[in-house]
PDB file of C-alpha atoms in Angstrom:
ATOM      1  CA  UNK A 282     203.475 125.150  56.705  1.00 65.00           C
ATOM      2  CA  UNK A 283     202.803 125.837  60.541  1.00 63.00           C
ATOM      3  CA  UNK A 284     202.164 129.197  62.620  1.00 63.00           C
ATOM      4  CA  UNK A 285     205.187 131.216  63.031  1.00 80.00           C
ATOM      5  CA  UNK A 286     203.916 132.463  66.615  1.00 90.00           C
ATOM      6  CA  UNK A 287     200.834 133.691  68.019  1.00 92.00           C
ATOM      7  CA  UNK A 288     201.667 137.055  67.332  1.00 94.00           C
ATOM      8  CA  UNK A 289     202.082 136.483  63.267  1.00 94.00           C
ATOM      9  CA  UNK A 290     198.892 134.289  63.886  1.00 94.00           C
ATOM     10  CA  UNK A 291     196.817 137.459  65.496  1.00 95.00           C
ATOM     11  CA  UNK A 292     198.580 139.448  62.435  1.00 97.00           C
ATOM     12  CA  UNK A 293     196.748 137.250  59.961  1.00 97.00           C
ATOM     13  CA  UNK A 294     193.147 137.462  61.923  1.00 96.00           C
ATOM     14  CA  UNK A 295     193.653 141.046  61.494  1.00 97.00           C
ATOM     15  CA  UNK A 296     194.550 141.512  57.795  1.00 98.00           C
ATOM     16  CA  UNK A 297     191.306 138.901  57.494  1.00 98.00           C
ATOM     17  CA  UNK A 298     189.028 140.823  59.579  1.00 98.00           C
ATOM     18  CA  UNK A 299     189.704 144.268  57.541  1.00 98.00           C
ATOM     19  CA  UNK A 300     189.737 142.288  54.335  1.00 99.00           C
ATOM     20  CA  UNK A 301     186.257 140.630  55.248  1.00 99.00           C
ATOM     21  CA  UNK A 302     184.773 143.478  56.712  1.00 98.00           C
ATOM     22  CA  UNK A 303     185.426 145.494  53.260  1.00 98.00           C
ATOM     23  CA  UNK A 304     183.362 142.045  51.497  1.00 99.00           C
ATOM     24  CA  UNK A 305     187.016 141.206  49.669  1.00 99.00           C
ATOM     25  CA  UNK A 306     187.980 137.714  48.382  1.00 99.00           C
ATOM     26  CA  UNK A 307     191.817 137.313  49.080  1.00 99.00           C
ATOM     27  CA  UNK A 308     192.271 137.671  45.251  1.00 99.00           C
ATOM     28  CA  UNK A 309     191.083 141.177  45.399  1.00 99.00           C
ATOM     29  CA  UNK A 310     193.533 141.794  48.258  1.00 99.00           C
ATOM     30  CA  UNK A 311     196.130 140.336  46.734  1.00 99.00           C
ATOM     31  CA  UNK A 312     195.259 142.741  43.881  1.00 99.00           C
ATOM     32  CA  UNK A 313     195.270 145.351  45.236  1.00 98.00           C
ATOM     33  CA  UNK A 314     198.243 145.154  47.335  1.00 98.00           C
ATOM     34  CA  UNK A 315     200.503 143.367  44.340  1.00 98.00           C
ATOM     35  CA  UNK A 316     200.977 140.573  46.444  1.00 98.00           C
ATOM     36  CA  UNK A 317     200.540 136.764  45.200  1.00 98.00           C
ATOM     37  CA  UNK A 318     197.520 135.142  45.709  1.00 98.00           C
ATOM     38  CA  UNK A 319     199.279 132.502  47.927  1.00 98.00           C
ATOM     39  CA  UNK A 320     201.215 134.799  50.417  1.00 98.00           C
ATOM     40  CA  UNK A 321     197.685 136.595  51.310  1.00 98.00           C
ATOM     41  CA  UNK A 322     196.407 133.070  52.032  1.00 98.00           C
ATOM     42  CA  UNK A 323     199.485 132.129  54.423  1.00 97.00           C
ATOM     43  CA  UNK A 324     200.274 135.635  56.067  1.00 97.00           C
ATOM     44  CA  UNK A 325     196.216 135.048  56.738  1.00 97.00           C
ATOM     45  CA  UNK A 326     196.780 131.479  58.554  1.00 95.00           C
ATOM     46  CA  UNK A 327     199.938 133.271  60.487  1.00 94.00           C
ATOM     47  CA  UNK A 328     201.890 131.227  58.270  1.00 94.00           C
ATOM     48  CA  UNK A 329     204.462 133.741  56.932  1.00 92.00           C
ATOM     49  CA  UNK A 330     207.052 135.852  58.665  1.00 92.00           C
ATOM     50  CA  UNK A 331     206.000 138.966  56.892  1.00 93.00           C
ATOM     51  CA  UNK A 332     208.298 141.593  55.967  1.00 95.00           C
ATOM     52  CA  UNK A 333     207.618 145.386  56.802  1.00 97.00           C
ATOM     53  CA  UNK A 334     207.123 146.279  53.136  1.00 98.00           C
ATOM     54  CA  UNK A 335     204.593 143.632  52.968  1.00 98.00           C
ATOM     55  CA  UNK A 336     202.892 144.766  55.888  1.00 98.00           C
ATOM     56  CA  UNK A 337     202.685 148.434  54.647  1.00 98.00           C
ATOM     57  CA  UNK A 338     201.121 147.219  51.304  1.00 98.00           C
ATOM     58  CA  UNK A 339     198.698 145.390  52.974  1.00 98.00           C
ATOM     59  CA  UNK A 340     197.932 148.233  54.803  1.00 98.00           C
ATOM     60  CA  UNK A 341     197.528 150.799  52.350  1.00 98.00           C
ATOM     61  CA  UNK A 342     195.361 148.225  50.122  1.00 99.00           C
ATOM     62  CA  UNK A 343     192.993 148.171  52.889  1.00 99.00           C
ATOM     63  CA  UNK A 344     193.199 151.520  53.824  1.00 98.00           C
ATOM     64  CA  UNK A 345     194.525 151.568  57.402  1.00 97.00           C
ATOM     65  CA  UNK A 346     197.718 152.623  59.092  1.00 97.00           C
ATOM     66  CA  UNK A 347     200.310 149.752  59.637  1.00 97.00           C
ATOM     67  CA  UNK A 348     200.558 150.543  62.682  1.00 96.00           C
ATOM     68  CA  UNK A 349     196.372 149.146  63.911  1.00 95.00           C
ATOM     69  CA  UNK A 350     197.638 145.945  61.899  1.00 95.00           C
ATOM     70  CA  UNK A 351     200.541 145.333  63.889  1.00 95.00           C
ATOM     71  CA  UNK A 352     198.616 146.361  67.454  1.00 94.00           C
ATOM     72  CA  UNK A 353     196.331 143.301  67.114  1.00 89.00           C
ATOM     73  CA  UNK A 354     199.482 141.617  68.144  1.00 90.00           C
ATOM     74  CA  UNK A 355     199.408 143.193  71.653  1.00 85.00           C
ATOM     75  CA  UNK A 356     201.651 140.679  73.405  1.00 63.00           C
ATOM     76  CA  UNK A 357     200.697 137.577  71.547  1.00 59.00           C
ATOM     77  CA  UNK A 358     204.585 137.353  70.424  1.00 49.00           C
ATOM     78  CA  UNK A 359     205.573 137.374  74.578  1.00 49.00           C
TER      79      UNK A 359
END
């Protein structure tokens, strides 16, 4: 499965960074935001074209507003 874009690709950094910074496997992510396993793993690689319901689970399993997940985009989708 390839990159969607750059900007889904700076997307996944992020959601890595905050997952990694709180010492989380992806399996506790993907517990925590009732999310399979496999879709943390590609939304990670900027392999998924995430929904907005996805994005604010992932965001309230780690804890931060959806809106500093989608910023690391900046203009990466431009």
């Amino acid at each position: 499965m390839e990159p969607v874009s750059d900007a889904h690709i700076a997307f996944g950094r992020e959601v890595r960074r905050r997952r990694e910074a709180k010492k989380w496997s992806q399996e506790e992510l993907s517990r925590r935001a009732h999310m399979h396993l496999s879709y943390i793993g590609q939304t990670e690689r900027g392999q998924r074209n995430i929904s907005l319901t996805s994005i604010l689970r992932l965001a309230e399993a780690l804890d931060t507003p959806p809106e500093k997940l989608v910023a690391a985009t900046g203009s990466a989708g431009k």
